[in-house]
PDB file of C-alpha atoms in Angstrom:
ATOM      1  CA  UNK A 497       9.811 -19.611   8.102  1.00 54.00           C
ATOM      2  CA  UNK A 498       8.115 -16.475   6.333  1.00 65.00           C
ATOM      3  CA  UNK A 499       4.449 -15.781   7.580  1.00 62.00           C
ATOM      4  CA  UNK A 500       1.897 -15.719   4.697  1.00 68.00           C
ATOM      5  CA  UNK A 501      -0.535 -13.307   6.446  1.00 66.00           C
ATOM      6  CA  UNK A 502      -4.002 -15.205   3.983  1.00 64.00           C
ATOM      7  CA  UNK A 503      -6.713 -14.545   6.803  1.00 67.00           C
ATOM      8  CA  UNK A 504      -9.283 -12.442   5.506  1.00 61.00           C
ATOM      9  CA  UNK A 505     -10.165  -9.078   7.860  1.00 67.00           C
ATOM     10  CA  UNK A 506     -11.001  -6.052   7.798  1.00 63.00           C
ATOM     11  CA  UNK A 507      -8.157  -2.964   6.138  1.00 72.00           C
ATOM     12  CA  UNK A 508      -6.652  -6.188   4.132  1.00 83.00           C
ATOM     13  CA  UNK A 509      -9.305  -6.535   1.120  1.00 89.00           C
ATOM     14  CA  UNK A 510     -10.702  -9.517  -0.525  1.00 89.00           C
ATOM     15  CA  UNK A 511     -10.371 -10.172  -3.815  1.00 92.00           C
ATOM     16  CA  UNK A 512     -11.923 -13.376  -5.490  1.00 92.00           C
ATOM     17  CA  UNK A 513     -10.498 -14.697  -9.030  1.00 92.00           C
ATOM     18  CA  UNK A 514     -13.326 -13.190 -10.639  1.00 92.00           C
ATOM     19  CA  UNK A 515     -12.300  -9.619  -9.079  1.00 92.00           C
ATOM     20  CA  UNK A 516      -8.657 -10.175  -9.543  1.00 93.00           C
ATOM     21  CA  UNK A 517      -9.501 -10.699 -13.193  1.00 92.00           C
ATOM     22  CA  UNK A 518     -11.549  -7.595 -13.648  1.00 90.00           C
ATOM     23  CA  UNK A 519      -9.410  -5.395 -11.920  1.00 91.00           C
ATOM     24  CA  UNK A 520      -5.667  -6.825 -14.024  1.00 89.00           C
ATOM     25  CA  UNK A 521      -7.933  -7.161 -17.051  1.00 88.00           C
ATOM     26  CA  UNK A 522      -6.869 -10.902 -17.608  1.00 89.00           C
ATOM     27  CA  UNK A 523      -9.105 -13.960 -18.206  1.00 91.00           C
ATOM     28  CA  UNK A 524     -10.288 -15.835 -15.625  1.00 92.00           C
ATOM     29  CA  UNK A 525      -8.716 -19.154 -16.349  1.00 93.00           C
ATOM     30  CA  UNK A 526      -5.415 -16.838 -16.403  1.00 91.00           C
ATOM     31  CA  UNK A 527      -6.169 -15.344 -12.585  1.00 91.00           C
ATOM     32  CA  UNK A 528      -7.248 -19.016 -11.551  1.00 92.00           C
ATOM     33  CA  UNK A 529      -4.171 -20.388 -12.670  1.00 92.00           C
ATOM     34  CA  UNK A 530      -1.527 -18.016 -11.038  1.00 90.00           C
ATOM     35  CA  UNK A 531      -3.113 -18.574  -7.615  1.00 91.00           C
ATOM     36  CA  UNK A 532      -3.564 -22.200  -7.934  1.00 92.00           C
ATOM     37  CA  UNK A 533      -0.563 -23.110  -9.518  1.00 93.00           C
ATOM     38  CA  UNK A 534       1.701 -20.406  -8.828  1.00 91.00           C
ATOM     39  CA  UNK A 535       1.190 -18.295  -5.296  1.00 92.00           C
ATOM     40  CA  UNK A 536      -0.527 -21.146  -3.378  1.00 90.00           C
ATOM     41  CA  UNK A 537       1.488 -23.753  -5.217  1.00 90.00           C
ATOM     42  CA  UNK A 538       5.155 -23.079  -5.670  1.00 90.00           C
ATOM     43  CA  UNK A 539       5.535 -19.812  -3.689  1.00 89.00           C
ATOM     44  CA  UNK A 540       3.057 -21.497  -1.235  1.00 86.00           C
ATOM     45  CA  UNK A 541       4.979 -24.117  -0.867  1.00 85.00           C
ATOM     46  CA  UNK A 542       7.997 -22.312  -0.170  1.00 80.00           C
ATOM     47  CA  UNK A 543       6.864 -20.626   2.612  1.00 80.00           C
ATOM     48  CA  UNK A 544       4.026 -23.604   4.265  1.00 79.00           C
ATOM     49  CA  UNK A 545       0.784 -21.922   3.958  1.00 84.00           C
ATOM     50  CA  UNK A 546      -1.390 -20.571   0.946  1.00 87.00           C
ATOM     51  CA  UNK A 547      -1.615 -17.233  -0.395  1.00 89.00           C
ATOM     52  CA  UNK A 548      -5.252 -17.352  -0.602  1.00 90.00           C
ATOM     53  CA  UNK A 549      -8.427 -18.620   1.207  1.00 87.00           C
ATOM     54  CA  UNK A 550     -12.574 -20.164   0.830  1.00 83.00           C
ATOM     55  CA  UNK A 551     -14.960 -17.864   0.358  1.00 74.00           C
ATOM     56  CA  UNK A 552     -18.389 -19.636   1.062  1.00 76.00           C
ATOM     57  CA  UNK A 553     -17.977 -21.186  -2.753  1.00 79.00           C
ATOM     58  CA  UNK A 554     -15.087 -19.035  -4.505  1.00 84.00           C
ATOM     59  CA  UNK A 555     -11.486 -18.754  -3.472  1.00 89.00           C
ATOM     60  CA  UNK A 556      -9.768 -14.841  -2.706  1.00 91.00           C
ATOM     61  CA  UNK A 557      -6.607 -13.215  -1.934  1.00 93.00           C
ATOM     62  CA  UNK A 558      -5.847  -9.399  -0.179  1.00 92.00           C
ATOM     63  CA  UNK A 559      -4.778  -6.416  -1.300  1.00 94.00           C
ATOM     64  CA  UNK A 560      -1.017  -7.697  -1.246  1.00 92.00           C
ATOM     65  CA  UNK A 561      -1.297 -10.321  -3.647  1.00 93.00           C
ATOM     66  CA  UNK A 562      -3.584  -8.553  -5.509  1.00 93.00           C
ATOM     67  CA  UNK A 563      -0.591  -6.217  -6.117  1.00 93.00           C
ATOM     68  CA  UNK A 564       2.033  -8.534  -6.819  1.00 92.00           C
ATOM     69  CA  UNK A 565      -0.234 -10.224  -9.554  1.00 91.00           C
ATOM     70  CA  UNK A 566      -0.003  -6.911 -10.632  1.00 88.00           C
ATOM     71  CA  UNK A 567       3.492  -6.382 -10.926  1.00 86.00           C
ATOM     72  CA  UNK A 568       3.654 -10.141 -12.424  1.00 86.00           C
ATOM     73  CA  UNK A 569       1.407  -8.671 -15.605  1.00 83.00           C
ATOM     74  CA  UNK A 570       4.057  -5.769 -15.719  1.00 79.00           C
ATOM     75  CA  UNK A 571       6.809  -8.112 -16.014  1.00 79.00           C
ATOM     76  CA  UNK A 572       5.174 -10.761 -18.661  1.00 80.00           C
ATOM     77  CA  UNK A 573       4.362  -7.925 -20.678  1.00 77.00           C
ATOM     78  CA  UNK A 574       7.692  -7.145 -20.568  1.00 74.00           C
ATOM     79  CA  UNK A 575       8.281 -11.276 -21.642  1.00 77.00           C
ATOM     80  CA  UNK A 576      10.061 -12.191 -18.361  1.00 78.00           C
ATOM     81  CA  UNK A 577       9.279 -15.536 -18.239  1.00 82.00           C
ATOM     82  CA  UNK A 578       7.120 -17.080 -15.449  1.00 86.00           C
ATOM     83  CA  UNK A 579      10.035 -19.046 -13.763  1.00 86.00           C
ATOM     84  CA  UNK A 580      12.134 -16.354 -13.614  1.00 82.00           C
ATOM     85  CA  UNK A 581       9.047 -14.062 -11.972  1.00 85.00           C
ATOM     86  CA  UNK A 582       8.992 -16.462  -9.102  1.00 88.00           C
ATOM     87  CA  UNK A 583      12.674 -17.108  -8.861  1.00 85.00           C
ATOM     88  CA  UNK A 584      12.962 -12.973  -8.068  1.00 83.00           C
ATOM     89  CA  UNK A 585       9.861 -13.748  -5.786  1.00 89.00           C
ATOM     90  CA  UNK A 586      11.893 -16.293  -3.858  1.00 87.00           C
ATOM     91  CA  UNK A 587      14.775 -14.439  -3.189  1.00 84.00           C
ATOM     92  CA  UNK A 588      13.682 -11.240  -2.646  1.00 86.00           C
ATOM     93  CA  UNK A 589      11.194 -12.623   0.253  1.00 88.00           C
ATOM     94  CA  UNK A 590      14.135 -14.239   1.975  1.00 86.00           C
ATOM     95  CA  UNK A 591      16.238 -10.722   1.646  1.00 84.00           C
ATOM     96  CA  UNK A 592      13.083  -8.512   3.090  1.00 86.00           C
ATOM     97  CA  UNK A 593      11.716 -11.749   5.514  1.00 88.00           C
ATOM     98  CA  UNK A 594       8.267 -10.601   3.650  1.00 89.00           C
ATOM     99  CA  UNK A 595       5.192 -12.930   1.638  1.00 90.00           C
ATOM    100  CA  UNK A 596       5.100 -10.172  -0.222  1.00 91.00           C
ATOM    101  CA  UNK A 597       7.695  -8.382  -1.704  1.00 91.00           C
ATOM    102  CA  UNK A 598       6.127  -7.150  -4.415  1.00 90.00           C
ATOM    103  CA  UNK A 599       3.867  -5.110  -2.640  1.00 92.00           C
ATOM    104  CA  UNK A 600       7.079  -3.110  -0.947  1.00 91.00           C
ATOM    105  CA  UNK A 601       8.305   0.092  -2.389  1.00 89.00           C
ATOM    106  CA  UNK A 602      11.920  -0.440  -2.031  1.00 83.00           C
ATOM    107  CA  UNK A 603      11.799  -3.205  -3.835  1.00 82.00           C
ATOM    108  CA  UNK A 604       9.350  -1.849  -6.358  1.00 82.00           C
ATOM    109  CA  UNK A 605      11.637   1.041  -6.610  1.00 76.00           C
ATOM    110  CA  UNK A 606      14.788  -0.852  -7.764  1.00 72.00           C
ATOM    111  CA  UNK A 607      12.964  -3.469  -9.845  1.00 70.00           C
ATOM    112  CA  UNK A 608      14.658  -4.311 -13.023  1.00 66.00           C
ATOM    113  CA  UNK A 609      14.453  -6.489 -16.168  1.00 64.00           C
ATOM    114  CA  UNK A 610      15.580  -7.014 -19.327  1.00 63.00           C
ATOM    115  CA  UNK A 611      12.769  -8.752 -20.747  1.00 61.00           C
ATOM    116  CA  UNK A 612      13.793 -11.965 -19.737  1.00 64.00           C
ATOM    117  CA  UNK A 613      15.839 -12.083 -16.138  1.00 66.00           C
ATOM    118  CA  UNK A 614      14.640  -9.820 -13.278  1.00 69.00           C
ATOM    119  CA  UNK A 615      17.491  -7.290 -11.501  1.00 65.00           C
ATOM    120  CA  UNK A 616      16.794  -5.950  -8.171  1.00 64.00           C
ATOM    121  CA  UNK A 617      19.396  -2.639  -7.626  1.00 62.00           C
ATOM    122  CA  UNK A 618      20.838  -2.101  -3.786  1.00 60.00           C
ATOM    123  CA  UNK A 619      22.726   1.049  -3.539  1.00 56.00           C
ATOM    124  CA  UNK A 620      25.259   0.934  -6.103  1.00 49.00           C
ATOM    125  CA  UNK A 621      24.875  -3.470  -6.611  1.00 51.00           C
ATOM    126  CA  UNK A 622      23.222  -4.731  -9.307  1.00 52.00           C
ATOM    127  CA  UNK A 623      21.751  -7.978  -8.217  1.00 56.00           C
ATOM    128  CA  UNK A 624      21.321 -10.401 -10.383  1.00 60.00           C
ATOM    129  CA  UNK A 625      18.051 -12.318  -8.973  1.00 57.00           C
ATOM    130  CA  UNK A 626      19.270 -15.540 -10.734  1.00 52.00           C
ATOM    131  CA  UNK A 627      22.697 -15.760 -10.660  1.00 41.00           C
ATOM    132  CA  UNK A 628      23.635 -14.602 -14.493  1.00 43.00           C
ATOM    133  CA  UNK A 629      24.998 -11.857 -15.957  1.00 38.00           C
ATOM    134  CA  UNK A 630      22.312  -9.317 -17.956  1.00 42.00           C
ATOM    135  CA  UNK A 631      21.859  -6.141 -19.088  1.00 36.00           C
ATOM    136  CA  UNK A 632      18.981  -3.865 -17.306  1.00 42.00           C
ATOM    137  CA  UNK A 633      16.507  -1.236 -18.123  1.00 40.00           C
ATOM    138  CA  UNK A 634      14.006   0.087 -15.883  1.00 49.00           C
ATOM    139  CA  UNK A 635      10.203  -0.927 -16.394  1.00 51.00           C
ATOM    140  CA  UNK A 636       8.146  -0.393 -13.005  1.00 61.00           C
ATOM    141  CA  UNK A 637       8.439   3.617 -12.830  1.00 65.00           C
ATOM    142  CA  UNK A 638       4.701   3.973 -14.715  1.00 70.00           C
ATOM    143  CA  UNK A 639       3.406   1.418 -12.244  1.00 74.00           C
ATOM    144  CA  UNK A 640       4.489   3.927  -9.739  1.00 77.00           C
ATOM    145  CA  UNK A 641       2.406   6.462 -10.549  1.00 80.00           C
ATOM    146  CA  UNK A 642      -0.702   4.180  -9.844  1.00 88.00           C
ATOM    147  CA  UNK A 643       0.381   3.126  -6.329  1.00 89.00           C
ATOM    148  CA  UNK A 644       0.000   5.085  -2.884  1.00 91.00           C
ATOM    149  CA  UNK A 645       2.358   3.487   0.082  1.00 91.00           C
ATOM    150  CA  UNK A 646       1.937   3.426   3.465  1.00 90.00           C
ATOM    151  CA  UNK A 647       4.023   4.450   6.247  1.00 87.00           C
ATOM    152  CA  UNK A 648       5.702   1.128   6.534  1.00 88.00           C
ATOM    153  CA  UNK A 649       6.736   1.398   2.917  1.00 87.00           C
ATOM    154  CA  UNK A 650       3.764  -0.988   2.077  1.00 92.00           C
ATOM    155  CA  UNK A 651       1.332  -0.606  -1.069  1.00 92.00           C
ATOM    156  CA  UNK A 652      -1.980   1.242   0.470  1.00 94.00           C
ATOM    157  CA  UNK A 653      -3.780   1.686  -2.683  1.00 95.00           C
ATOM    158  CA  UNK A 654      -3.962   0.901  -6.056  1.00 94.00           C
ATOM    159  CA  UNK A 655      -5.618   3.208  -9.085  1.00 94.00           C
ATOM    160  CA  UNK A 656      -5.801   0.409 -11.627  1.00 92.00           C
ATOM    161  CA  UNK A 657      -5.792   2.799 -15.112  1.00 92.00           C
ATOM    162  CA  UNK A 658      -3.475   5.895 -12.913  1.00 90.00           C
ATOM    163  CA  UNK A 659      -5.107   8.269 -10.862  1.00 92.00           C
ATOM    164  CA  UNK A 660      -5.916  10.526 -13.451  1.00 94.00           C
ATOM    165  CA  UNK A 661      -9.029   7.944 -13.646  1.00 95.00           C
ATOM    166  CA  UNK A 662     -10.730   8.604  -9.773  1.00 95.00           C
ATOM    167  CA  UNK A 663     -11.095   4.822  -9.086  1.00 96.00           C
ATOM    168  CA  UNK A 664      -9.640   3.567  -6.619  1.00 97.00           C
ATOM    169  CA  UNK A 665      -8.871   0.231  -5.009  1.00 96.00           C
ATOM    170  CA  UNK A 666      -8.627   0.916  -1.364  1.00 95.00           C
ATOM    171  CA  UNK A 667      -8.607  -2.169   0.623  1.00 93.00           C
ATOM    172  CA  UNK A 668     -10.063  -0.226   4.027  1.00 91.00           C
ATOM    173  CA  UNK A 669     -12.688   0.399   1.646  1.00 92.00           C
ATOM    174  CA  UNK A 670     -15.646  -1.469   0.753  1.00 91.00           C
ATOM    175  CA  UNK A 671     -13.405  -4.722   1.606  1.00 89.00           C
ATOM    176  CA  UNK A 672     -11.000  -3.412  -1.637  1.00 92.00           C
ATOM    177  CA  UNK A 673     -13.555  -3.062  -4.551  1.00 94.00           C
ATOM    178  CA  UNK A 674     -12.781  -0.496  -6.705  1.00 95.00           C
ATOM    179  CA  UNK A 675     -14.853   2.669  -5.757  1.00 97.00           C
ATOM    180  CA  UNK A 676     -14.886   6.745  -7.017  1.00 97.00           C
ATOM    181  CA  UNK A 677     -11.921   8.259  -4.660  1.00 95.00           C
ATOM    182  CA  UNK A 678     -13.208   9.882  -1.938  1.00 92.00           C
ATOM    183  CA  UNK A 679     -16.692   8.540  -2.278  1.00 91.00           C
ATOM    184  CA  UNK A 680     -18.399   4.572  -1.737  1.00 91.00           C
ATOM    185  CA  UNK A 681     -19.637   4.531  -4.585  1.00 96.00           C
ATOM    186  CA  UNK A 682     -18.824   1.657  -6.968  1.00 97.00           C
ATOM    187  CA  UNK A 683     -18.721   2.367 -10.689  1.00 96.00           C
ATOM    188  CA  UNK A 684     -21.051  -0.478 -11.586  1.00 96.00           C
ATOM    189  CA  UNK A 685     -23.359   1.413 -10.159  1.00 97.00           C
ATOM    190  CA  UNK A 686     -22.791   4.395 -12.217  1.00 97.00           C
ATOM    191  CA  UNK A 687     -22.745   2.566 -15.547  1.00 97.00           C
ATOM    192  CA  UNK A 688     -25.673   0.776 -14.598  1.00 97.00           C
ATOM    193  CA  UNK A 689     -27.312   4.043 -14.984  1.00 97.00           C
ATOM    194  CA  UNK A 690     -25.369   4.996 -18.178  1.00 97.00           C
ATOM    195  CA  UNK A 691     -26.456   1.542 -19.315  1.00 96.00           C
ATOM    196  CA  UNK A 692     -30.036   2.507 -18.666  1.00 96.00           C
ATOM    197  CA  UNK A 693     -29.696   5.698 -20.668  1.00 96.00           C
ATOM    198  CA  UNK A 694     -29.056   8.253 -18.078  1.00 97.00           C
ATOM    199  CA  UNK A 695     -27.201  10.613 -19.332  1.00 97.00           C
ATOM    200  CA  UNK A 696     -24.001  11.623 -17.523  1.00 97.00           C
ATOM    201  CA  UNK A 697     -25.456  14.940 -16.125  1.00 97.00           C
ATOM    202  CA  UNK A 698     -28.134  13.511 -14.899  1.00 97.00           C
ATOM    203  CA  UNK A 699     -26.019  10.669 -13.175  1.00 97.00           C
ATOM    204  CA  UNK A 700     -23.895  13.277 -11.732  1.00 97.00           C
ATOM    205  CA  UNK A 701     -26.985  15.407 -10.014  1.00 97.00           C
ATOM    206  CA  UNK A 702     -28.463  12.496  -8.497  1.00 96.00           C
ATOM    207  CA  UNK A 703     -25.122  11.070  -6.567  1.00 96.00           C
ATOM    208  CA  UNK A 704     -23.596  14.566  -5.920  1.00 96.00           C
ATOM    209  CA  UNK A 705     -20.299  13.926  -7.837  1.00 97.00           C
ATOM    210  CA  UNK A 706     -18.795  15.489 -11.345  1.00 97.00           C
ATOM    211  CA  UNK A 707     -19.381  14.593 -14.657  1.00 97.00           C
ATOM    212  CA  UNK A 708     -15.420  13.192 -14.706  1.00 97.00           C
ATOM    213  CA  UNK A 709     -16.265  11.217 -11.926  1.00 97.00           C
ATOM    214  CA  UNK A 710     -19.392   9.424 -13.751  1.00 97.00           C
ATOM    215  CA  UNK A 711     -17.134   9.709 -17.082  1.00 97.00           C
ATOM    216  CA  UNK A 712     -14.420   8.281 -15.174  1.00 97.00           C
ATOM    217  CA  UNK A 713     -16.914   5.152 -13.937  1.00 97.00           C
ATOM    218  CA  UNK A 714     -17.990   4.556 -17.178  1.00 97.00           C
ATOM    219  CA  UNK A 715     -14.521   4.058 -18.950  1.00 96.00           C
ATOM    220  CA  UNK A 716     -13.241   1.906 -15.758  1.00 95.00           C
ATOM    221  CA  UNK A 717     -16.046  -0.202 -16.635  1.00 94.00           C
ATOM    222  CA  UNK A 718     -15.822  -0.260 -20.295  1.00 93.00           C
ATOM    223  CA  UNK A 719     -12.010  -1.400 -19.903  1.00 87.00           C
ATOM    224  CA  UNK A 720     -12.606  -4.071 -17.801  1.00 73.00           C
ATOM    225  CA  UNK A 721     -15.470  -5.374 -19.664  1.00 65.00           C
TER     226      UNK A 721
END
C-alpha cells in the first residue's frame, strides 16, 4: 500500500485550513472541504491513512498537499470536474508508487486537460487518465514558473503570485509560511506597518530590504485578503 507521509516535522511545512486558504486564495469552507471530504476521505481512503493531522485545536497538511491543492485550483479553473481530479490522482499514485503525485515534476510536466478529463503524456502516449477518448491542450506550464524542484524531482518551493513577487513558501522555512525570499521576514509584518502608515521607505530602512520587497509584501497581502 502507498505511504501517506502526514507526520508533521521539520523541512515538511505545516499548513492549517486557514493557511491553505490564504495562500490558494479560496474560502475557508472550500479548503475545509477538500481535506475532509476529498484528500483524507476518498484519496485517504485509498491509500489507509489521512493526508492531514491535529494541531492542538485546528487540523494541517505539508508542503505536498499544499501543492496538489494547488494544482486542483488550476484544474477547476480550467472546469475539470472534481471526480475526474481525483480519478487522475488515483492512477497516477499507483503509476509513480507516490501520495503525492501532484507535487512531482514529471508528472506536472506532462499534465493535460481539456477542461473536463485530465491526460497525463509518457513519451510519445497519450494517456487517457480515465479510460476515454479526448482532445488535449496544455494548462500547467504558468504554474511552472511558480515552482522550484528538488533534486528528487519533488516540489521545494512554491511563489504563490510567480517569483516576480519575492514571497516565498519555503517549507524549511519558518515551518512553510510565506516569507520575503532570502529573508524571515513574513509580510504581515510588513503591512502591519503599511497599515499603520509607514510609508514604504521608511519600512524598507528599518528591516534592511528594498522598497519592491515591502511593495511586494504589501500586494501579497492585499491579494490574499
Amino acid at each position: 500500500m502507498i505511504a501517506i507521509d502526514n507526520k508533521p516535522r521539520l523541512g515538511t511545512g505545516i499548513f492549517t485550513i486557514g493557511e491553505v486558504a490564504k495562500i490558494l486564495k479560496i474560502s475557508y469552507p472550500k479548503a475545509y472541504r477538500w481535506i475532509n471530504k476529498y484528500w483524507d476521505g476518498e484519496l485517504g481512503k485509498e491509500f489507509g491513512n489521512t493526508y492531514s493531522w491535529k494541531l492542538d485545536d485546528s487540523i494541517a497538511v505539508n508542503f505536498y498537499t499544499l501543492v496538489e491543492f494547488y494544482v486542483f485550483v488550476e484544474l477547476a479553473r480550467k472546469g475539470v470536474k472534481t471526480s475526474e481530479v481525483l480519478k487522475a490522482h488515483k492512477k497516477l499514485s499507483k503509476i509513480y508508487d507516490s501520495a503525492y503525485p501532484f507535487a512531482k515534476r514529471e508528472v506536472l510536466d506532462e499534465l493535460k486537460t481539456d477542461g473536463k478529463k485530465v491526460f497525463w503524456k509518457k513519451g510519445h502516449d497519450l494517456i487517457n487518465l480515465d479510460g476515454t477518448d479526448q482532445f488535449n491542450l496544455g494548462f500547467i506550464e504558468s504554474f511552472f514558473k511558480k515552482l522550484e524542484f528538488d533534486s528528487e524531482n519533488m516540489v521545494s518551493r512554491l511563489w504563490p503570485l510567480g517569483k516576480e513577487v519575492s514571497v516565498v513558501v519555503d517549507p524549511r522555512r519558518k515551518f512553510g509560511h510565506p516569507i520575503i525570499e532570502g529573508r524571515n521576514i513574513y509580510p504581515e509584518t510588513l503591512y502591519g506597518h503599511f497599515k499603520a502608515g509607514d510609508p514604504v521607505p521608511y519600512i524598507a530602512y528599518v528591516y534592511e530590504i528594498t522598497e519592491k520587497e515591502v511593495k511586494d509584501a504589501i500586494f501579497y497581502c492585499e491579494q490574499a485578503a
